[in-house]
Short mmCIF file of C-alpha atoms in Angstrom, two decimals:
data_model
loop_
_atom_site.label_atom_id
_atom_site.label_comp_id
_atom_site.label_asym_id
_atom_site.label_seq_id
_atom_site.Cartn_x
_atom_site.Cartn_y
_atom_site.Cartn_z
CA MET A 21 31.59 42.93 189.79
CA ARG A 22 32.96 39.08 189.86
CA PHE A 23 36.43 39.01 188.37
CA GLY A 24 36.47 35.75 186.54
CA GLU A 25 33.62 36.58 184.81
CA TYR A 26 34.89 39.26 182.81
CA PRO A 27 37.78 37.11 180.40
CA HIS A 28 38.66 39.88 178.18
CA VAL A 29 39.09 43.25 180.47
CA GLY A 30 42.48 44.18 179.36
CA LYS A 31 43.50 45.96 176.61
CA SER A 32 46.92 44.62 175.86
CA PRO A 33 48.01 41.63 174.41
CA ASP A 34 49.84 41.45 178.06
CA ASP A 35 47.06 42.57 180.07
CA HIS A 36 45.08 39.06 178.88
CA TYR A 37 47.59 36.89 179.94
CA PHE A 38 47.50 38.77 182.80
CA VAL A 39 44.42 38.16 183.69
CA GLU A 40 43.49 34.51 181.95
CA GLY A 41 45.89 33.12 184.02
CA ASP A 42 44.84 30.95 186.28
CA LYS A 43 47.81 31.60 189.03
CA HIS A 44 47.26 35.16 189.24
CA SER A 45 44.63 35.74 192.39
CA GLY A 46 43.95 36.30 195.70
CA LYS A 47 46.37 39.89 196.24
CA LYS A 48 47.68 40.07 192.92
CA MET A 49 44.15 40.09 191.40
CA ASP A 50 42.76 42.76 194.26
CA ASP A 51 45.76 45.18 193.06
CA TYR A 52 44.76 44.43 189.30
CA LEU A 53 41.64 45.39 189.93
CA LEU A 54 42.50 48.57 191.77
CA LYS A 55 44.59 49.52 189.22
CA ASN A 56 42.85 48.86 186.30
CA THR A 57 39.25 50.09 187.42
CA PRO A 58 39.26 53.01 185.63
CA ILE A 59 39.13 50.87 182.40
CA LEU A 60 37.25 48.45 184.03
CA THR A 61 34.16 50.78 184.72
CA ARG A 62 34.55 52.17 180.91
CA SER A 63 33.01 50.04 178.54
CA ILE A 64 30.62 47.32 180.56
CA LYS A 65 29.65 46.09 176.59
CA ASP A 66 32.93 45.87 175.77
CA THR A 67 34.09 43.68 179.02
CA ILE A 68 30.92 41.49 178.87
CA GLU A 69 31.12 40.81 175.35
CA PRO A 70 34.44 38.82 174.07
CA ARG A 71 35.70 42.11 171.63
CA PRO A 72 34.44 41.44 168.21
CA THR A 73 36.66 42.53 164.87
CA PRO A 74 35.83 46.19 164.36
CA LEU A 75 33.45 46.61 161.01
CA LEU A 76 36.75 49.00 159.53
CA GLU A 77 40.30 49.84 160.16
CA LEU A 78 41.93 52.22 159.04
CA LYS A 79 45.90 50.88 159.06
CA ASN A 80 48.68 53.63 158.26
CA ILE A 81 47.30 54.87 155.80
CA THR A 82 49.03 57.87 154.17
CA LYS A 83 48.54 58.74 150.27
CA ASN A 84 50.78 60.62 148.03
CA TYR A 85 49.73 62.94 144.82
CA VAL A 86 52.28 63.69 142.25
CA ASP A 87 51.78 67.81 141.19
CA GLY A 88 51.65 68.78 137.71
CA ARG A 89 55.59 69.98 138.35
CA GLY A 90 56.57 66.53 139.54
CA ASN A 91 56.46 67.05 143.35
CA GLU A 92 55.05 64.63 145.55
CA ILE A 93 52.31 65.87 147.75
CA VAL A 94 51.21 63.97 151.07
CA VAL A 95 47.84 64.46 151.48
CA LEU A 96 47.27 61.76 154.87
CA ASN A 97 49.69 60.42 157.29
CA ASN A 98 49.81 57.57 158.41
CA ILE A 99 46.38 57.43 159.57
CA SER A 100 45.44 54.83 161.29
CA LEU A 101 41.39 53.88 162.87
CA SER A 102 39.50 51.21 164.27
CA ILE A 103 35.74 51.79 164.07
CA ASN A 104 32.81 49.46 165.92
CA HIS A 105 29.77 47.97 164.88
CA HIS A 106 26.92 50.64 165.44
CA GLU A 107 29.25 53.79 165.34
CA TYR A 108 28.26 56.69 164.42
CA ILE A 109 31.33 58.96 163.12
CA SER A 110 32.33 62.18 162.37
CA ILE A 111 35.74 63.49 160.15
CA VAL A 112 36.47 67.44 161.01
CA GLY A 113 39.58 69.40 160.48
CA PRO A 114 40.24 72.19 158.11
CA SER A 115 39.57 72.09 154.77
CA GLY A 116 41.43 70.85 152.12
CA GLY A 117 43.15 68.47 154.44
CA GLY A 118 41.82 65.36 152.74
CA LYS A 119 39.01 64.27 154.67
CA SER A 120 36.95 63.94 151.49
CA THR A 121 40.41 61.51 150.44
CA LEU A 122 40.02 59.00 153.36
CA LEU A 123 36.42 59.05 152.60
CA ARG A 124 37.38 57.93 148.76
CA LEU A 125 40.14 55.67 150.45
CA ILE A 126 37.33 53.59 152.31
CA MET A 127 34.92 53.31 149.43
CA GLY A 128 37.73 51.81 147.81
CA LEU A 129 37.53 54.74 145.15
CA GLU A 130 40.92 55.01 145.41
CA ARG A 131 44.01 52.88 146.69
CA SER A 132 46.66 54.56 149.66
CA THR A 133 49.91 55.11 148.98
CA SER A 134 50.88 52.65 151.87
CA GLY A 135 48.52 50.90 154.22
CA ASP A 136 45.42 48.97 154.43
CA VAL A 137 42.00 49.14 154.32
CA LEU A 138 39.99 46.36 156.30
CA PHE A 139 36.36 45.37 156.52
CA LYS A 140 35.35 42.57 158.91
CA GLY A 141 39.50 42.49 159.46
CA GLU A 142 39.67 41.46 155.29
CA ALA A 143 41.40 44.07 153.39
CA LEU A 144 39.54 46.34 150.12
CA LYS A 145 43.12 46.22 148.08
CA GLY A 146 41.86 48.98 145.60
CA LYS A 147 38.16 47.13 144.97
CA VAL A 148 35.39 49.16 145.21
CA SER A 149 33.78 47.71 148.35
CA PRO A 150 30.10 46.32 148.21
CA HIS A 151 29.21 47.00 151.88
CA THR A 152 29.86 50.97 152.15
CA ALA A 153 27.73 53.71 150.01
CA ILE A 154 28.00 57.39 149.49
CA VAL A 155 26.46 60.68 149.82
CA PHE A 156 27.28 64.04 148.46
CA GLN A 157 27.60 67.64 149.43
CA SER A 158 26.46 68.07 145.55
CA PHE A 159 23.57 64.96 145.79
CA GLY A 160 25.30 63.95 143.02
CA LEU A 161 22.23 63.12 140.87
CA PHE A 162 21.47 62.45 137.37
CA PRO A 163 19.46 65.52 136.06
CA TRP A 164 18.06 63.71 133.19
CA LEU A 165 16.87 60.41 135.54
CA THR A 166 13.22 60.52 137.88
CA VAL A 167 13.73 60.11 141.23
CA ALA A 168 13.10 56.42 141.59
CA GLU A 169 15.38 55.89 138.72
CA ASN A 170 17.95 58.21 140.53
CA VAL A 171 17.51 56.06 142.97
CA GLU A 172 17.39 52.80 141.03
CA PHE A 173 20.69 53.15 139.86
CA GLY A 174 22.56 52.48 142.55
CA LEU A 175 21.21 49.12 141.92
CA GLU A 176 22.89 48.68 138.56
CA SER A 177 25.85 46.77 139.66
CA ALA A 178 23.69 44.92 141.38
CA HIS A 179 22.68 41.16 140.17
CA ILE A 180 18.97 41.32 141.13
CA ALA A 181 15.72 40.74 138.56
CA LYS A 182 13.98 43.74 137.82
CA ASP A 183 10.84 43.12 139.98
CA ASP A 184 12.74 42.88 142.93
CA ARG A 185 14.89 46.40 142.05
CA ARG A 186 11.34 48.23 141.45
CA LYS A 187 10.05 47.02 144.99
CA LYS A 188 13.35 47.51 147.00
CA THR A 189 14.17 51.05 145.14
CA LEU A 190 9.90 51.96 146.21
CA GLY A 191 10.92 50.89 149.81
CA ILE A 192 13.52 52.88 150.20
CA ILE A 193 11.86 56.18 148.63
CA GLN A 194 9.30 55.69 151.15
CA GLU A 195 11.84 55.27 153.94
CA VAL A 196 13.35 58.26 153.00
CA GLY A 197 9.73 59.83 152.50
CA LEU A 198 10.05 59.93 148.74
CA GLU A 199 7.07 59.13 148.16
CA GLY A 200 4.68 60.83 145.90
CA PHE A 201 7.71 62.07 144.30
CA GLU A 202 8.77 58.98 142.36
CA ASN A 203 8.50 60.02 138.63
CA ALA A 204 9.54 63.96 139.51
CA TYR A 205 12.81 65.03 138.22
CA PRO A 206 15.97 66.57 139.80
CA ARG A 207 14.83 70.05 138.76
CA GLU A 208 11.31 69.86 140.03
CA LEU A 209 12.83 68.47 143.62
CA SER A 210 13.95 71.31 146.62
CA GLY A 211 17.38 70.65 147.97
CA GLY A 212 15.92 69.16 150.78
CA MET A 213 13.94 66.68 148.78
CA LYS A 214 17.34 66.00 146.18
CA GLN A 215 19.22 65.50 149.18
CA ARG A 216 16.73 62.67 150.15
CA VAL A 217 16.88 61.43 146.71
CA GLY A 218 20.79 60.93 147.38
CA ILE A 219 20.30 58.87 150.63
CA ALA A 220 17.17 56.87 149.38
CA ARG A 221 20.42 56.31 145.71
CA ALA A 222 22.97 54.93 149.08
CA LEU A 223 20.71 53.08 150.94
CA VAL A 224 19.33 51.18 148.39
CA THR A 225 22.18 49.01 148.59
CA ASP A 226 22.02 47.48 151.66
CA PRO A 227 25.27 49.39 153.21
CA GLU A 228 26.72 48.26 156.22
CA VAL A 229 28.61 51.98 156.26
CA LEU A 230 27.52 54.59 155.33
CA LEU A 231 29.79 57.54 154.12
CA MET A 232 28.26 61.54 153.83
CA ASP A 233 30.77 63.68 152.54
CA GLU A 234 29.57 67.37 154.01
CA PRO A 235 25.92 65.81 153.43
CA PHE A 236 23.66 68.91 154.86
CA SER A 237 26.17 71.84 153.98
CA SER A 238 24.72 73.17 150.77
CA LEU A 239 20.90 72.84 152.54
CA ASP A 240 19.28 75.87 154.42
CA PRO A 241 19.68 75.88 158.22
CA LEU A 242 16.18 74.47 158.64
CA THR A 243 16.60 71.85 155.58
CA ALA A 244 19.64 70.52 157.37
CA GLN A 245 18.14 70.52 160.99
CA ALA A 246 15.17 67.82 159.62
CA LEU A 247 17.39 66.09 157.04
CA ARG A 248 20.13 65.29 160.38
CA GLU A 249 17.05 64.41 162.73
CA GLU A 250 16.14 61.88 159.53
CA ILE A 251 19.70 60.47 158.63
CA LEU A 252 19.26 59.39 162.76
CA LYS A 253 16.20 57.90 162.65
CA VAL A 254 17.96 55.62 159.82
CA TRP A 255 21.39 54.81 161.28
CA SER A 256 18.95 54.13 164.88
CA ASN A 257 17.01 51.58 163.35
CA ARG A 258 19.17 48.41 164.09
CA PHE A 259 17.05 46.01 162.56
CA THR A 260 18.18 47.64 158.90
CA THR A 261 21.23 48.95 157.23
CA PRO A 262 23.88 51.21 157.64
CA ASP A 263 25.09 49.85 160.63
CA VAL A 264 27.89 51.98 161.08
CA VAL A 265 27.81 56.46 159.57
CA ILE A 266 31.41 57.48 158.76
CA MET A 267 30.37 61.37 158.34
CA VAL A 268 33.03 64.25 156.90
CA THR A 269 31.97 67.68 158.13
CA HIS A 270 33.78 71.16 158.78
CA ASN A 271 30.72 72.01 161.13
CA VAL A 272 31.62 70.86 164.39
CA GLU A 273 27.93 71.47 166.71
CA GLU A 274 26.76 69.01 163.78
CA ALA A 275 29.48 66.19 164.68
CA VAL A 276 29.11 66.57 168.15
CA TYR A 277 25.83 66.78 168.24
CA LEU A 278 25.75 63.56 165.97
CA SER A 279 28.15 60.90 166.57
CA ASP A 280 29.36 58.82 168.64
CA ARG A 281 32.83 59.55 167.71
CA VAL A 282 34.48 63.08 166.81
CA VAL A 283 37.86 62.01 164.61
CA VAL A 284 39.75 65.73 164.40
CA LEU A 285 42.37 65.49 161.46
CA SER A 286 45.37 68.40 161.03
CA ALA A 287 45.74 70.69 158.20
CA ARG A 288 47.73 68.38 155.21
CA PRO A 289 49.16 66.51 155.34
CA ALA A 290 46.42 65.00 157.54
CA CYS A 291 47.08 63.02 160.52
CA VAL A 292 44.84 61.73 163.57
CA VAL A 293 45.23 64.93 166.11
CA LYS A 294 42.41 63.25 168.50
CA GLU A 295 39.65 61.47 168.76
CA ILE A 296 37.04 62.24 171.34
CA GLN A 297 34.22 59.86 172.84
CA ILE A 298 31.16 62.37 172.80
CA ASP A 299 29.31 60.68 175.87
CA ILE A 300 26.06 62.13 175.64
CA PRO A 301 23.21 59.77 176.16
CA ARG A 302 20.59 59.54 173.21
CA PRO A 303 18.26 61.39 172.06
CA ARG A 304 20.22 64.40 172.53
CA GLU A 305 19.08 67.80 172.52
CA LYS A 306 20.62 70.52 170.84
CA ARG A 307 20.77 72.73 173.91
CA ASP A 308 22.48 70.53 176.84
CA SER A 309 25.42 72.62 177.64
CA SER A 310 27.81 69.49 176.80
CA ILE A 311 27.30 70.38 173.39
CA TYR A 312 28.49 73.36 174.00
CA ASP A 313 31.36 71.87 175.57
CA TYR A 314 32.74 69.31 173.36
CA THR A 315 32.19 71.83 170.38
CA ASP A 316 34.53 74.66 171.95
CA GLN A 317 36.67 71.83 172.85
CA ILE A 318 37.59 70.41 169.65
CA THR A 319 37.07 74.05 167.62
CA THR A 320 39.85 74.84 169.95
CA LEU A 321 41.72 71.86 168.29
CA ILE A 322 41.27 72.50 164.96
CA ALA A 323 41.54 76.31 164.93
CA MET B 16 -4.49 80.97 148.47
CA ASP B 17 -5.05 78.66 151.33
CA ILE B 18 -2.36 76.21 150.32
CA PRO B 19 1.40 76.00 152.26
CA LYS B 20 4.19 77.76 150.25
CA VAL B 21 7.01 76.62 152.10
CA HIS B 22 9.52 73.45 150.61
CA TYR B 23 8.11 70.50 152.88
CA SER B 24 11.72 69.59 155.08
CA VAL B 25 11.86 73.41 155.77
CA LEU B 26 8.87 73.02 157.76
CA LEU B 27 10.12 70.31 158.99
CA GLY B 28 12.87 71.51 160.05
CA PHE B 29 11.04 74.58 161.78
CA LEU B 30 9.11 72.25 164.09
CA GLU B 31 12.09 69.89 164.93
CA ILE B 32 13.94 73.04 165.98
CA LEU B 33 10.71 74.27 167.87
CA ASP B 34 10.42 71.04 169.35
CA ASP B 35 13.67 70.92 170.84
CA GLN B 36 12.74 74.41 172.13
CA GLY B 37 10.44 72.58 174.11
CA GLY B 38 7.68 72.75 172.31
CA LYS B 39 6.68 77.26 172.63
CA SER B 40 9.21 80.01 171.05
CA ASP B 41 8.66 83.71 170.42
CA VAL B 42 8.61 84.44 166.91
CA ALA B 43 10.74 86.52 167.42
CA ARG B 44 13.24 85.30 168.98
CA ILE B 45 13.23 81.78 167.36
CA ALA B 46 13.71 83.83 163.78
CA THR B 47 16.61 85.68 165.15
CA LYS B 48 18.24 82.44 166.36
CA GLN B 49 17.84 80.58 163.12
CA GLY B 50 18.84 83.84 161.49
CA LEU B 51 15.64 84.21 159.65
CA GLU B 52 14.38 86.90 157.93
CA LEU B 53 10.44 87.85 158.02
CA ASP B 54 10.21 87.03 154.37
CA ASN B 55 11.06 83.25 154.96
CA LEU B 56 9.95 83.05 158.65
CA LEU B 57 6.44 84.38 157.46
CA PRO B 58 5.29 81.48 154.72
CA ILE B 59 6.87 78.81 157.42
CA LEU B 60 4.29 79.77 160.39
CA GLU B 61 1.10 80.45 157.80
CA SER B 62 2.11 76.53 155.92
CA GLY B 63 2.35 75.05 159.60
CA GLU B 64 -1.39 77.23 160.31
CA ILE B 65 -2.60 75.95 157.62
CA LEU B 66 -1.47 72.66 158.52
CA GLY B 67 -2.83 72.69 161.44
CA LEU B 68 0.77 72.17 163.29
CA ILE B 69 1.65 74.95 164.71
CA GLU B 70 -0.25 77.75 166.49
CA VAL B 71 0.65 81.63 166.19
CA ASN B 72 -0.85 83.85 168.90
CA ALA B 73 0.93 86.74 170.15
CA GLY B 74 3.67 86.42 169.18
CA ASP B 75 4.71 83.56 170.42
CA VAL B 76 4.46 79.97 168.01
CA SER B 77 3.75 76.60 169.49
CA ILE B 78 3.58 73.09 168.45
CA THR B 79 -0.06 71.81 168.37
CA GLU B 80 -0.57 68.74 169.83
CA LYS B 81 -1.41 66.97 165.94
CA GLY B 82 2.16 68.53 165.78
CA HIS B 83 3.86 66.16 168.21
CA LEU B 84 2.45 63.65 166.76
CA PHE B 85 3.85 64.61 162.86
CA ILE B 86 7.25 65.04 164.37
CA VAL B 87 6.83 61.20 165.35
CA ALA B 88 5.21 59.63 163.02
CA SER B 89 6.72 57.58 160.49
CA PRO B 90 7.29 59.02 156.77
CA LYS B 91 3.88 56.86 155.92
CA VAL B 92 1.22 57.90 158.45
CA ARG B 93 3.05 61.98 158.44
CA LYS B 94 1.66 61.65 155.04
CA LYS B 95 -1.61 60.56 155.67
CA MET B 96 -1.87 63.09 158.08
CA LEU B 97 -0.70 66.07 155.90
CA ARG B 98 -3.25 64.81 153.25
CA ASP B 99 -6.33 64.62 155.71
CA VAL B 100 -5.95 68.28 155.77
CA ILE B 101 -4.82 68.76 151.98
CA ILE B 102 -7.25 67.36 150.35
CA ASN B 103 -10.09 69.84 152.13
CA LEU B 104 -8.51 72.97 151.39
CA GLU B 105 -10.38 74.83 148.92
CA THR B 106 -7.70 74.54 146.65
CA PHE B 107 -7.10 70.60 146.00
CA LYS B 108 -11.06 70.40 146.30
CA LYS B 109 -11.40 72.47 143.55
CA LEU B 110 -8.39 71.02 141.60
CA VAL B 111 -9.40 67.82 142.64
CA ASP B 112 -13.45 68.26 140.80
CA LEU B 113 -11.93 69.61 137.85
CA VAL B 114 -9.75 66.81 137.21
CA LYS B 115 -12.14 64.50 138.06
CA THR B 116 -14.66 65.87 136.12
CA SER B 117 -12.84 66.22 132.67
CA GLU B 118 -12.83 64.31 130.09
CA LYS B 119 -9.50 62.60 129.67
CA GLY B 120 -8.82 62.50 133.77
CA TYR B 121 -6.38 64.78 133.79
CA VAL B 122 -5.49 68.02 133.51
CA ASN B 123 -3.22 70.45 131.41
CA LYS B 124 -0.86 72.77 133.15
CA SER B 125 -2.11 75.40 131.17
CA GLU B 126 -5.67 74.46 132.93
CA VAL B 127 -4.19 74.69 135.93
CA LEU B 128 -2.63 78.30 135.18
CA ASP B 129 -5.92 79.32 134.54
CA PHE B 130 -7.56 77.88 137.46
CA VAL B 131 -4.54 79.63 139.32
CA SER B 132 -5.56 82.75 138.41
CA ASN B 133 -9.32 82.58 138.69
CA GLN B 134 -8.93 81.94 142.20
CA THR B 135 -6.52 84.48 143.33
CA SER B 136 -7.35 87.20 140.97
CA SER B 137 -8.05 90.12 143.41
CA THR B 138 -4.08 88.92 145.07
CA MET B 139 -1.70 88.33 142.62
CA ASN B 140 1.04 90.28 141.51
CA PRO B 141 0.04 90.95 138.36
CA ALA B 142 3.31 89.97 136.63
CA ASP B 143 2.84 87.15 138.28
CA ASP B 144 1.11 84.41 135.38
CA GLY B 145 0.38 81.84 138.51
CA SER B 146 3.76 79.30 137.68
CA ASN B 147 4.46 79.97 141.30
CA GLU B 148 1.51 78.54 143.18
CA PHE B 149 1.63 76.02 140.40
CA ASP B 150 4.27 74.74 141.79
CA TRP B 151 3.61 74.71 145.41
CA ILE B 152 0.30 72.91 144.11
CA VAL B 153 2.38 70.52 142.69
CA GLU B 154 5.19 70.12 145.44
CA TRP B 155 1.80 69.46 147.68
CA GLY B 156 0.07 67.68 146.14
CA ARG B 157 3.09 64.94 145.97
CA GLU B 158 3.73 65.74 149.28
CA ALA B 159 0.32 64.19 150.38
CA LEU B 160 -0.43 62.07 147.84
CA ILE B 161 -2.95 63.29 146.00
CA LEU B 162 -1.94 64.97 142.99
CA LYS B 163 0.51 62.93 140.42
CA TYR B 164 2.26 65.16 137.36
CA ASP B 165 4.73 64.60 134.21
CA ALA B 166 6.64 67.06 133.86
CA ASN B 167 6.68 65.48 130.19
CA ASP B 168 3.58 66.14 129.03
CA GLU B 169 2.66 69.09 131.89
CA ASN B 170 -0.08 66.86 132.59
CA ILE B 171 -1.80 66.63 136.22
CA SER B 172 -3.89 63.39 137.23
CA ILE B 173 -5.52 62.28 140.51
CA ARG B 174 -3.06 59.93 142.36
#
């Protein structure tokens, strides 16, 4: 590895100065390399490319509520997260710990008491993010609308001509395997098909960030497995959105199987206990023993 | 009746899990591992066999070559593969004929229920009015892009 080829090897601003300065050469550089080799070899991609702005950043997010008796309740306590392009992130933690609140903040459906949500470096400032869409555990479909109408509803606020909307809707319906069910009503659908509609309605807006709140937990285990694979296919396609998936789940094994990184939150008030990088190459096999190792490690952190 | 009687996503999930086990498993072992009762497992196995995606032999279930192709195929190709099989199942053949020979170009749910009870009179529970069978016909007819069904006027037509 030639030193000069990697202008941004360091992690902190001090490191940058140290590396980039011309006067640091010879033995000093060797010392530096020796000292920092673990950082240099950990992620080649990061070191070769100039580090881009993270796609999404949460900066010191705190959220307080006032309950019926006037007591202030801290739900989220100083949460900071940096999410890079093309990451699949899962958030796990005890129930009632504010995981869903965190998703609502990222979506812009709620405002934090303090701290900022930044999308490509720009603060959301309480607006609903146009780059983000959400999939709910309970599907969130309108029973009086057909599949196609439910999906097209995702485009309601977009300024798109009617014909284009239809075209886009039918394209997404095909992509998630709903073709043939366009004029079915939710009550006619199996749970798996209902959640496909939920996913299609989110995808139709071309979101760069797809948020999912316990998306598979109301499905039977086999259907859940089928839909996990479908989501992986959608996310793995780098030519289409979403670029990033952020999923809240209480199923640790599911989080490990799907994610690049698992963020463990504490009980209320939630703070980040640990972020665990899941270094298992894709495509992954559920029988892979390292999935159990990670699952065990993370479960211990929560329990 | 000779039609699949399990939801598409359930069957797909079963295939994925079987694939992950190396494409073959002891029926009892996969049932225990997935927490599947016999009542849930049998329709999966039967449907998978009808569609030619799995084979059950001497207590073992394995994915067929077609099943492997199905797993990796796009949604569009999957539907084509399903259509090729389902359109040739006796029930669907007769039903498609029924719709095609109808004057209006569609048949009402009540007519299909009659058709269903004629098909299954010997095997069906007398308490069953055939609406269960009807729902499976609609679900797989839609899935395989063979039939259209409008829940408002309850008419089935050819897609």
